[in-house]
Amino acid sequence: MGWVSGELYDASWVEQYFDEFGAQEWDRLVKNPSREVQLAVHNNAIRRFVSCGDEVLEIGAGAGRFTQTLSQIGAKTTVTDISLVQLELNIANAKLYDFDRSVSEWKKLDVCDMSCFAGESFDAVLCIGGPLSYVLDRRDCAIAECIRVTRPGGAIIFGVMSLWGTIHQYLDGVLGYTPEDNAKIIETGDLTQANSKFANHFCPMFRSDELREFLQSHGLSVEFMSASSGLSAVHGEALNEVRADEEKWNELLRMEILACQQPGYLDAGTHLIAAGRKANRETEPKVDRQTLR
Ligand SMILES: C[S@@+](CC[C@H](N)C(=O)[O-])C[C@H]1O[C@@H](n2cnc3c(N)ncnc32)[C@H](O)[C@@H]1O
């Protein structure tokens, strides 16, 4: 992408954006059936990689939707976010919905600097809802920090914004951009102030193959990839009827979870989810005594 590391990322813009977004963050994934599908697909990914008793670092935890999931699994979570307002909402929701007992601590931090944690401190790291997107050209630093604090063999789950999935979901709006701006966004994946006059939310968006290669280039073995929705992504209000019928709703969620992992659907949702595992320490190389003679 040709970025010079650290030129684009503006931590204070991200912090202010989510401070101002405030309590809307708690409702974001339940405000309509389409978002509830995304919540269910993310929860499925978390449940595959986090087990009861795991010590988990949650990065960019926001108001706590997934802190609650981690609590239901029985994990012990260190909750972090760059936005103090989001952390305060997380604390309030944890008390209100009774998941505060499964939180070890709440800490304000930027994923690019987690020096407050020693290496190999956590069984799993959860970084979904975009922190790896928001850090723009500091993504190498962010992922290196996530890997550093994870124990060998531990899982790291990322959720980032999806380029083609966002276009899929918001096609009407995208067609309102000039072809030149769209060409720049598609070429680079970046939604920036310079190329998107109508957007109020700026971040790079990933293609699924690019995300996989990025994680692998940092030594993670990618064990799981999923869109955040695929089958029902653009069905909008038509999903209200399905939501009202429990049997159909459960069937939709079951099929979504399967379909979202199909290569043909990976780029269909607004977000991409990927889980990688940190390599186990290599065992001491075996010395062949014959060759030493
Ligand atoms: C869209 S919300 C997602 C919240 C939650 N993880 C979810 O998926 O529902 C993104 C969160 O990431 C936080 N965030 C963004 N950039 C971050 C960074 N560089 N370091 C830590 N947190 C960050 C924001 O403050 C915000 O609370």
mmCIF file of C-alpha atoms and ligand atoms in Angstrom:
data_model
loop_
_atom_site.group_PDB
_atom_site.id
_atom_site.type_symbol
_atom_site.label_atom_id
_atom_site.label_comp_id
_atom_site.label_asym_id
_atom_site.label_seq_id
_atom_site.Cartn_x
_atom_site.Cartn_y
_atom_site.Cartn_z
ATOM 1 C CA MET A 1 0.000 0.000 0.000
ATOM 2 C CA GLY A 2 3.033 2.227 0.054
ATOM 3 C CA TRP A 3 2.433 3.723 3.484
ATOM 4 C CA VAL A 4 5.276 5.169 5.479
ATOM 5 C CA SER A 5 4.793 3.662 8.922
ATOM 6 C CA GLY A 6 3.118 6.027 11.367
ATOM 7 C CA GLU A 7 2.205 8.800 8.904
ATOM 8 C CA LEU A 8 -1.523 8.196 8.687
ATOM 9 C CA TYR A 9 -2.594 6.832 12.068
ATOM 10 C CA ASP A 10 -4.096 9.489 14.298
ATOM 11 C CA ALA A 11 -4.831 7.973 17.716
ATOM 12 C CA SER A 12 -6.514 11.147 18.974
ATOM 13 C CA TRP A 13 -9.038 11.080 16.083
ATOM 14 C CA VAL A 14 -9.981 7.455 16.934
ATOM 15 C CA GLU A 15 -10.246 8.215 20.644
ATOM 16 C CA GLN A 16 -12.454 11.235 20.053
ATOM 17 C CA TYR A 17 -14.629 9.393 17.515
ATOM 18 C CA PHE A 18 -15.428 6.606 19.991
ATOM 19 C CA ASP A 19 -15.763 8.982 22.943
ATOM 20 C CA GLU A 20 -18.436 10.807 20.953
ATOM 21 C CA PHE A 21 -20.020 7.589 19.634
ATOM 22 C CA GLY A 22 -20.646 6.785 23.297
ATOM 23 C CA ALA A 23 -23.591 4.585 24.256
ATOM 24 C CA GLN A 24 -24.540 3.880 20.628
ATOM 25 C CA GLU A 25 -21.756 1.282 20.741
ATOM 26 C CA TRP A 26 -23.674 -0.968 23.172
ATOM 27 C CA ASP A 27 -26.696 -1.017 20.821
ATOM 28 C CA ARG A 28 -24.739 -1.274 17.561
ATOM 29 C CA LEU A 29 -24.952 -5.054 17.243
ATOM 30 C CA VAL A 30 -28.550 -5.472 18.364
ATOM 31 C CA LYS A 31 -30.241 -2.554 16.674
ATOM 32 C CA ASN A 32 -31.758 -4.668 13.876
ATOM 33 C CA PRO A 33 -31.803 -8.353 12.809
ATOM 34 C CA SER A 34 -29.016 -7.795 10.290
ATOM 35 C CA ARG A 35 -26.689 -6.600 13.078
ATOM 36 C CA GLU A 36 -27.837 -9.450 15.317
ATOM 37 C CA VAL A 37 -26.641 -11.854 12.640
ATOM 38 C CA GLN A 38 -23.215 -10.198 12.840
ATOM 39 C CA LEU A 39 -23.244 -10.543 16.623
ATOM 40 C CA ALA A 40 -24.033 -14.268 16.350
ATOM 41 C CA VAL A 41 -21.317 -14.880 13.748
ATOM 42 C CA HIS A 42 -18.690 -13.095 15.882
ATOM 43 C CA ASN A 43 -19.828 -14.981 18.989
ATOM 44 C CA ASN A 44 -19.435 -18.272 17.138
ATOM 45 C CA ALA A 45 -15.819 -17.390 16.270
ATOM 46 C CA ILE A 46 -15.051 -16.430 19.876
ATOM 47 C CA ARG A 47 -16.551 -19.649 21.224
ATOM 48 C CA ARG A 48 -14.375 -21.721 18.886
ATOM 49 C CA PHE A 49 -11.150 -20.241 20.225
ATOM 50 C CA VAL A 50 -11.778 -19.261 23.855
ATOM 51 C CA SER A 51 -12.362 -21.830 26.600
ATOM 52 C CA CYS A 52 -13.575 -21.690 30.171
ATOM 53 C CA GLY A 53 -10.769 -20.543 32.478
ATOM 54 C CA ASP A 54 -8.728 -18.825 29.733
ATOM 55 C CA GLU A 55 -7.048 -15.541 30.580
ATOM 56 C CA VAL A 56 -8.091 -13.260 27.728
ATOM 57 C CA LEU A 57 -6.971 -9.800 26.660
ATOM 58 C CA GLU A 58 -9.787 -7.923 24.935
ATOM 59 C CA ILE A 59 -8.538 -5.014 22.831
ATOM 60 C CA GLY A 60 -10.945 -2.294 21.685
ATOM 61 C CA ALA A 61 -13.626 -3.856 23.861
ATOM 62 C CA GLY A 62 -16.019 -0.939 23.433
ATOM 63 C CA ALA A 63 -19.156 -1.001 25.541
ATOM 64 C CA GLY A 64 -18.852 -4.711 26.297
ATOM 65 C CA ARG A 65 -20.945 -6.859 23.967
ATOM 66 C CA PHE A 66 -18.104 -9.372 23.627
ATOM 67 C CA THR A 67 -16.873 -8.891 27.196
ATOM 68 C CA GLN A 68 -20.266 -10.358 28.067
ATOM 69 C CA THR A 69 -19.724 -13.293 25.701
ATOM 70 C CA LEU A 70 -16.302 -13.967 27.255
ATOM 71 C CA SER A 71 -17.928 -13.965 30.679
ATOM 72 C CA GLN A 72 -20.570 -16.470 29.517
ATOM 73 C CA ILE A 73 -17.764 -18.744 28.284
ATOM 74 C CA GLY A 74 -16.126 -18.554 31.724
ATOM 75 C CA ALA A 75 -12.985 -16.663 30.660
ATOM 76 C CA LYS A 76 -11.159 -14.154 32.861
ATOM 77 C CA THR A 77 -10.838 -10.961 30.823
ATOM 78 C CA THR A 78 -8.574 -7.925 30.889
ATOM 79 C CA VAL A 79 -10.678 -5.264 29.175
ATOM 80 C CA THR A 80 -8.912 -2.500 27.244
ATOM 81 C CA ASP A 81 -9.830 0.338 24.907
ATOM 82 C CA ILE A 82 -8.331 3.577 23.612
ATOM 83 C CA SER A 83 -11.555 5.437 24.515
ATOM 84 C CA LEU A 84 -12.163 6.257 28.155
ATOM 85 C CA VAL A 85 -15.865 6.771 27.459
ATOM 86 C CA GLN A 86 -16.113 3.226 26.035
ATOM 87 C CA LEU A 87 -14.257 1.818 29.047
ATOM 88 C CA GLU A 88 -16.631 3.587 31.420
ATOM 89 C CA LEU A 89 -19.605 2.182 29.473
ATOM 90 C CA ASN A 90 -18.010 -1.265 29.645
ATOM 91 C CA ILE A 91 -17.723 -0.989 33.437
ATOM 92 C CA ALA A 92 -21.317 0.239 33.756
ATOM 93 C CA ASN A 93 -22.690 -2.548 31.521
ATOM 94 C CA ALA A 94 -20.597 -5.175 33.305
ATOM 95 C CA LYS A 95 -22.168 -4.137 36.619
ATOM 96 C CA LEU A 96 -25.662 -3.804 35.178
ATOM 97 C CA TYR A 97 -25.630 -7.155 33.355
ATOM 98 C CA ASP A 98 -23.580 -8.944 35.988
ATOM 99 C CA PHE A 99 -20.437 -9.805 34.052
ATOM 100 C CA ASP A 100 -18.065 -7.629 36.111
ATOM 101 C CA ARG A 101 -16.892 -10.625 38.166
ATOM 102 C CA SER A 102 -15.209 -12.134 35.128
ATOM 103 C CA VAL A 103 -13.187 -8.971 34.406
ATOM 104 C CA SER A 104 -9.704 -8.848 35.966
ATOM 105 C CA GLU A 105 -9.186 -5.165 35.181
ATOM 106 C CA TRP A 106 -10.157 -2.323 32.854
ATOM 107 C CA LYS A 107 -7.299 -0.435 31.239
ATOM 108 C CA LYS A 108 -7.051 2.442 28.764
ATOM 109 C CA LEU A 109 -4.503 1.649 26.078
ATOM 110 C CA ASP A 110 -3.650 1.807 22.409
ATOM 111 C CA VAL A 111 -3.076 -1.587 20.765
ATOM 112 C CA CYS A 112 0.157 -0.170 19.319
ATOM 113 C CA ASP A 113 1.666 0.101 22.802
ATOM 114 C CA MET A 114 0.838 -2.655 25.268
ATOM 115 C CA SER A 115 4.142 -2.374 27.139
ATOM 116 C CA CYS A 116 2.145 -2.466 30.398
ATOM 117 C CA PHE A 117 1.797 -6.235 29.804
ATOM 118 C CA ALA A 118 4.684 -8.693 29.945
ATOM 119 C CA GLY A 119 5.184 -11.011 26.998
ATOM 120 C CA GLU A 120 3.142 -14.230 26.928
ATOM 121 C CA SER A 121 0.616 -12.995 29.503
ATOM 122 C CA PHE A 122 -2.613 -14.237 27.903
ATOM 123 C CA ASP A 123 -4.095 -17.521 26.639
ATOM 124 C CA ALA A 124 -6.041 -15.645 23.980
ATOM 125 C CA VAL A 125 -6.292 -12.132 22.545
ATOM 126 C CA LEU A 126 -9.516 -10.752 21.118
ATOM 127 C CA CYS A 127 -9.203 -7.733 18.852
ATOM 128 C CA ILE A 128 -12.474 -7.396 16.948
ATOM 129 C CA GLY A 129 -14.614 -4.536 15.712
ATOM 130 C CA GLY A 130 -11.759 -2.806 13.940
ATOM 131 C CA PRO A 131 -8.766 -1.741 16.091
ATOM 132 C CA LEU A 132 -6.467 -3.363 13.528
ATOM 133 C CA SER A 133 -8.187 -1.279 10.833
ATOM 134 C CA TYR A 134 -8.151 1.994 12.762
ATOM 135 C CA VAL A 135 -4.393 1.913 13.312
ATOM 136 C CA LEU A 136 -3.900 2.331 9.562
ATOM 137 C CA ASP A 137 -0.186 2.273 8.760
ATOM 138 C CA ARG A 138 0.741 1.091 12.282
ATOM 139 C CA ARG A 139 -0.872 -2.298 11.740
ATOM 140 C CA ASP A 140 2.482 -4.114 11.811
ATOM 141 C CA CYS A 141 3.206 -2.659 15.215
ATOM 142 C CA ALA A 142 -0.321 -3.505 16.442
ATOM 143 C CA ILE A 143 -0.168 -7.144 15.373
ATOM 144 C CA ALA A 144 3.355 -7.535 16.769
ATOM 145 C CA GLU A 145 2.053 -6.354 20.147
ATOM 146 C CA CYS A 146 -0.890 -8.802 20.010
ATOM 147 C CA ILE A 147 1.467 -11.681 19.259
ATOM 148 C CA ARG A 148 3.989 -10.638 21.930
ATOM 149 C CA VAL A 149 1.459 -10.779 24.779
ATOM 150 C CA THR A 150 -0.041 -14.121 23.661
ATOM 151 C CA ARG A 151 1.247 -17.381 25.136
ATOM 152 C CA PRO A 152 2.715 -19.928 22.700
ATOM 153 C CA GLY A 153 -0.109 -21.905 21.131
ATOM 154 C CA GLY A 154 -2.606 -19.193 22.099
ATOM 155 C CA ALA A 155 -5.244 -17.867 19.728
ATOM 156 C CA ILE A 156 -5.585 -14.318 18.434
ATOM 157 C CA ILE A 157 -8.925 -13.356 16.940
ATOM 158 C CA PHE A 158 -9.131 -10.297 14.728
ATOM 159 C CA GLY A 159 -12.105 -8.496 13.260
ATOM 160 C CA VAL A 160 -11.474 -5.832 10.631
ATOM 161 C CA MET A 161 -13.509 -3.822 8.170
ATOM 162 C CA SER A 162 -14.084 -5.555 4.834
ATOM 163 C CA LEU A 163 -13.602 -3.684 1.551
ATOM 164 C CA TRP A 164 -15.945 -5.608 -0.729
ATOM 165 C CA GLY A 165 -18.365 -6.394 2.089
ATOM 166 C CA THR A 166 -18.753 -2.714 2.905
ATOM 167 C CA ILE A 167 -19.361 -1.939 -0.761
ATOM 168 C CA HIS A 168 -21.865 -4.822 -0.882
ATOM 169 C CA GLN A 169 -23.762 -3.489 2.132
ATOM 170 C CA TYR A 170 -23.692 0.206 1.220
ATOM 171 C CA LEU A 171 -23.793 0.000 -2.578
ATOM 172 C CA ASP A 172 -26.307 2.861 -2.963
ATOM 173 C CA GLY A 173 -24.054 5.250 -1.056
ATOM 174 C CA VAL A 174 -20.899 4.012 -2.772
ATOM 175 C CA LEU A 175 -22.439 4.712 -6.186
ATOM 176 C CA GLY A 176 -22.824 8.327 -5.052
ATOM 177 C CA TYR A 177 -19.029 8.699 -4.907
ATOM 178 C CA THR A 178 -17.152 9.786 -8.019
ATOM 179 C CA PRO A 179 -15.698 6.910 -10.065
ATOM 180 C CA GLU A 180 -12.240 8.405 -9.366
ATOM 181 C CA ASP A 181 -12.768 8.270 -5.582
ATOM 182 C CA ASN A 182 -14.175 4.732 -5.802
ATOM 183 C CA ALA A 183 -11.205 3.647 -7.896
ATOM 184 C CA LYS A 184 -8.816 4.992 -5.230
ATOM 185 C CA ILE A 185 -10.742 3.321 -2.397
ATOM 186 C CA ILE A 186 -10.838 -0.020 -4.221
ATOM 187 C CA GLU A 187 -7.183 0.160 -5.189
ATOM 188 C CA THR A 188 -5.888 0.985 -1.717
ATOM 189 C CA GLY A 189 -8.704 -0.257 0.552
ATOM 190 C CA ASP A 190 -8.429 3.048 2.423
ATOM 191 C CA LEU A 191 -11.411 5.178 3.297
ATOM 192 C CA THR A 192 -9.757 8.498 4.097
ATOM 193 C CA GLN A 193 -10.774 12.124 4.411
ATOM 194 C CA ALA A 194 -9.095 12.780 1.051
ATOM 195 C CA ASN A 195 -11.037 10.213 -0.991
ATOM 196 C CA SER A 196 -14.446 10.106 0.709
ATOM 197 C CA LYS A 197 -16.250 13.393 1.047
ATOM 198 C CA PHE A 198 -19.432 11.798 2.450
ATOM 199 C CA ALA A 199 -17.895 9.471 5.016
ATOM 200 C CA ASN A 200 -17.508 10.445 8.663
ATOM 201 C CA HIS A 201 -15.641 7.303 9.577
ATOM 202 C CA PHE A 202 -12.151 6.619 8.205
ATOM 203 C CA CYS A 203 -10.189 3.386 8.122
ATOM 204 C CA PRO A 204 -8.497 0.948 5.798
ATOM 205 C CA MET A 205 -10.632 -1.977 4.731
ATOM 206 C CA PHE A 206 -9.251 -5.423 3.998
ATOM 207 C CA ARG A 207 -9.802 -8.034 1.316
ATOM 208 C CA SER A 208 -9.940 -11.572 2.733
ATOM 209 C CA ASP A 209 -6.817 -12.758 0.894
ATOM 210 C CA GLU A 210 -4.926 -9.656 2.020
ATOM 211 C CA LEU A 211 -5.913 -10.234 5.670
ATOM 212 C CA ARG A 212 -4.838 -13.872 5.519
ATOM 213 C CA GLU A 213 -1.473 -12.946 3.980
ATOM 214 C CA PHE A 214 -0.968 -10.174 6.542
ATOM 215 C CA LEU A 215 -1.495 -12.551 9.490
ATOM 216 C CA GLN A 216 0.692 -15.217 7.915
ATOM 217 C CA SER A 217 3.463 -12.704 7.251
ATOM 218 C CA HIS A 218 3.629 -12.225 11.040
ATOM 219 C CA GLY A 219 4.034 -15.953 11.594
ATOM 220 C CA LEU A 220 0.452 -16.747 12.612
ATOM 221 C CA SER A 221 -1.118 -19.913 11.321
ATOM 222 C CA VAL A 222 -4.582 -18.894 10.163
ATOM 223 C CA GLU A 223 -7.065 -21.492 11.371
ATOM 224 C CA PHE A 224 -10.340 -19.729 10.734
ATOM 225 C CA MET A 225 -11.782 -17.029 8.500
ATOM 226 C CA SER A 226 -15.333 -15.759 8.239
ATOM 227 C CA ALA A 227 -17.375 -12.879 6.909
ATOM 228 C CA SER A 228 -19.587 -11.149 9.477
ATOM 229 C CA SER A 229 -22.609 -12.019 7.372
ATOM 230 C CA GLY A 230 -23.135 -13.284 3.876
ATOM 231 C CA LEU A 231 -26.467 -14.943 3.154
ATOM 232 C CA SER A 232 -28.560 -12.216 4.749
ATOM 233 C CA ALA A 233 -26.161 -9.259 4.353
ATOM 234 C CA VAL A 234 -28.396 -7.066 2.196
ATOM 235 C CA HIS A 235 -31.839 -8.374 3.160
ATOM 236 C CA GLY A 236 -32.418 -5.494 5.577
ATOM 237 C CA GLU A 237 -36.013 -5.132 6.724
ATOM 238 C CA ALA A 238 -37.029 -8.450 5.143
ATOM 239 C CA LEU A 239 -35.234 -10.081 8.082
ATOM 240 C CA ASN A 240 -37.788 -8.673 10.567
ATOM 241 C CA GLU A 241 -40.234 -11.406 9.576
ATOM 242 C CA VAL A 242 -37.577 -14.110 9.995
ATOM 243 C CA ARG A 243 -36.599 -12.636 13.373
ATOM 244 C CA ALA A 244 -40.188 -13.004 14.596
ATOM 245 C CA ASP A 245 -40.208 -16.746 13.857
ATOM 246 C CA GLU A 246 -37.838 -18.490 16.261
ATOM 247 C CA GLU A 247 -37.422 -21.611 14.169
ATOM 248 C CA LYS A 248 -36.607 -19.695 10.987
ATOM 249 C CA TRP A 249 -34.303 -17.336 12.880
ATOM 250 C CA ASN A 250 -32.290 -20.186 14.374
ATOM 251 C CA GLU A 251 -32.089 -21.831 10.974
ATOM 252 C CA LEU A 252 -30.844 -18.569 9.421
ATOM 253 C CA LEU A 253 -28.140 -18.212 12.078
ATOM 254 C CA ARG A 254 -27.073 -21.836 11.626
ATOM 255 C CA MET A 255 -26.756 -21.398 7.867
ATOM 256 C CA GLU A 256 -25.080 -17.980 8.165
ATOM 257 C CA ILE A 257 -22.335 -19.344 10.369
ATOM 258 C CA LEU A 258 -21.605 -22.043 7.792
ATOM 259 C CA ALA A 259 -21.954 -19.838 4.716
ATOM 260 C CA CYS A 260 -19.772 -17.032 6.112
ATOM 261 C CA GLN A 261 -16.777 -19.394 6.180
ATOM 262 C CA GLN A 262 -17.169 -20.395 2.531
ATOM 263 C CA PRO A 263 -14.525 -18.783 0.305
ATOM 264 C CA GLY A 264 -17.332 -17.447 -1.907
ATOM 265 C CA TYR A 265 -18.820 -15.463 0.974
ATOM 266 C CA LEU A 266 -15.702 -14.280 2.827
ATOM 267 C CA ASP A 267 -15.804 -10.820 1.249
ATOM 268 C CA ALA A 268 -19.578 -10.377 1.556
ATOM 269 C CA GLY A 269 -19.950 -8.960 5.087
ATOM 270 C CA THR A 270 -19.050 -5.535 6.449
ATOM 271 C CA HIS A 271 -16.419 -7.182 8.666
ATOM 272 C CA LEU A 272 -13.942 -10.001 8.260
ATOM 273 C CA ILE A 273 -13.066 -12.275 11.164
ATOM 274 C CA ALA A 274 -9.813 -14.243 11.267
ATOM 275 C CA ALA A 275 -8.242 -16.329 13.991
ATOM 276 C CA GLY A 276 -4.607 -17.297 14.048
ATOM 277 C CA ARG A 277 -2.507 -19.219 16.511
ATOM 278 C CA LYS A 278 0.904 -18.255 17.867
ATOM 279 C CA ALA A 279 3.442 -20.983 17.213
ATOM 280 C CA ASN A 280 4.378 -23.240 20.092
ATOM 281 C CA ARG A 281 7.995 -22.974 21.212
ATOM 282 C CA GLU A 282 10.100 -25.219 19.078
ATOM 283 C CA THR A 283 11.408 -28.231 20.911
ATOM 284 C CA GLU A 284 15.187 -28.409 21.282
ATOM 285 C CA PRO A 285 16.637 -29.595 17.979
ATOM 286 C CA LYS A 286 17.622 -33.244 18.242
ATOM 287 C CA VAL A 287 21.364 -33.792 17.925
ATOM 288 C CA ASP A 288 22.304 -36.764 15.801
ATOM 289 C CA ARG A 289 25.173 -38.257 17.779
ATOM 290 C CA GLN A 290 26.417 -40.181 14.722
ATOM 291 C CA THR A 291 27.202 -36.936 12.874
ATOM 292 C CA LEU A 292 29.117 -35.569 15.893
ATOM 293 C CA ARG A 293 31.687 -38.314 15.755
HETATM 294 C C1 LIG B 1 -16.499 -0.509 16.643
HETATM 295 S S1 LIG B 1 -15.932 -0.600 18.274
HETATM 296 C C2 LIG B 1 -15.922 -2.352 18.571
HETATM 297 C C3 LIG B 1 -16.187 -2.727 19.990
HETATM 298 C C4 LIG B 1 -16.249 -4.244 20.206
HETATM 299 N N1 LIG B 1 -14.940 -4.841 20.126
HETATM 300 C C5 LIG B 1 -17.144 -4.873 19.159
HETATM 301 O O1 LIG B 1 -16.636 -5.506 18.229
HETATM 302 O O2 LIG B 1 -18.363 -4.712 19.267
HETATM 303 C C6 LIG B 1 -14.176 -0.322 18.123
HETATM 304 C C7 LIG B 1 -13.520 -0.124 19.463
HETATM 305 O O3 LIG B 1 -12.114 -0.202 19.280
HETATM 306 C C8 LIG B 1 -11.509 0.843 20.012
HETATM 307 N N2 LIG B 1 -10.229 1.146 19.345
HETATM 308 C C9 LIG B 1 -10.044 1.680 18.129
HETATM 309 N N3 LIG B 1 -8.754 1.823 17.868
HETATM 310 C C10 LIG B 1 -8.078 1.354 18.957
HETATM 311 C C11 LIG B 1 -6.708 1.239 19.303
HETATM 312 N N4 LIG B 1 -5.767 1.694 18.495
HETATM 313 N N5 LIG B 1 -6.374 0.685 20.481
HETATM 314 C C12 LIG B 1 -7.342 0.257 21.339
HETATM 315 N N6 LIG B 1 -8.660 0.371 21.085
HETATM 316 C C13 LIG B 1 -9.028 0.906 19.896
HETATM 317 C C14 LIG B 1 -12.521 1.982 19.936
HETATM 318 O O4 LIG B 1 -12.343 2.947 20.940
HETATM 319 C C15 LIG B 1 -13.836 1.229 20.045
HETATM 320 O O5 LIG B 1 -14.284 1.093 21.371
#
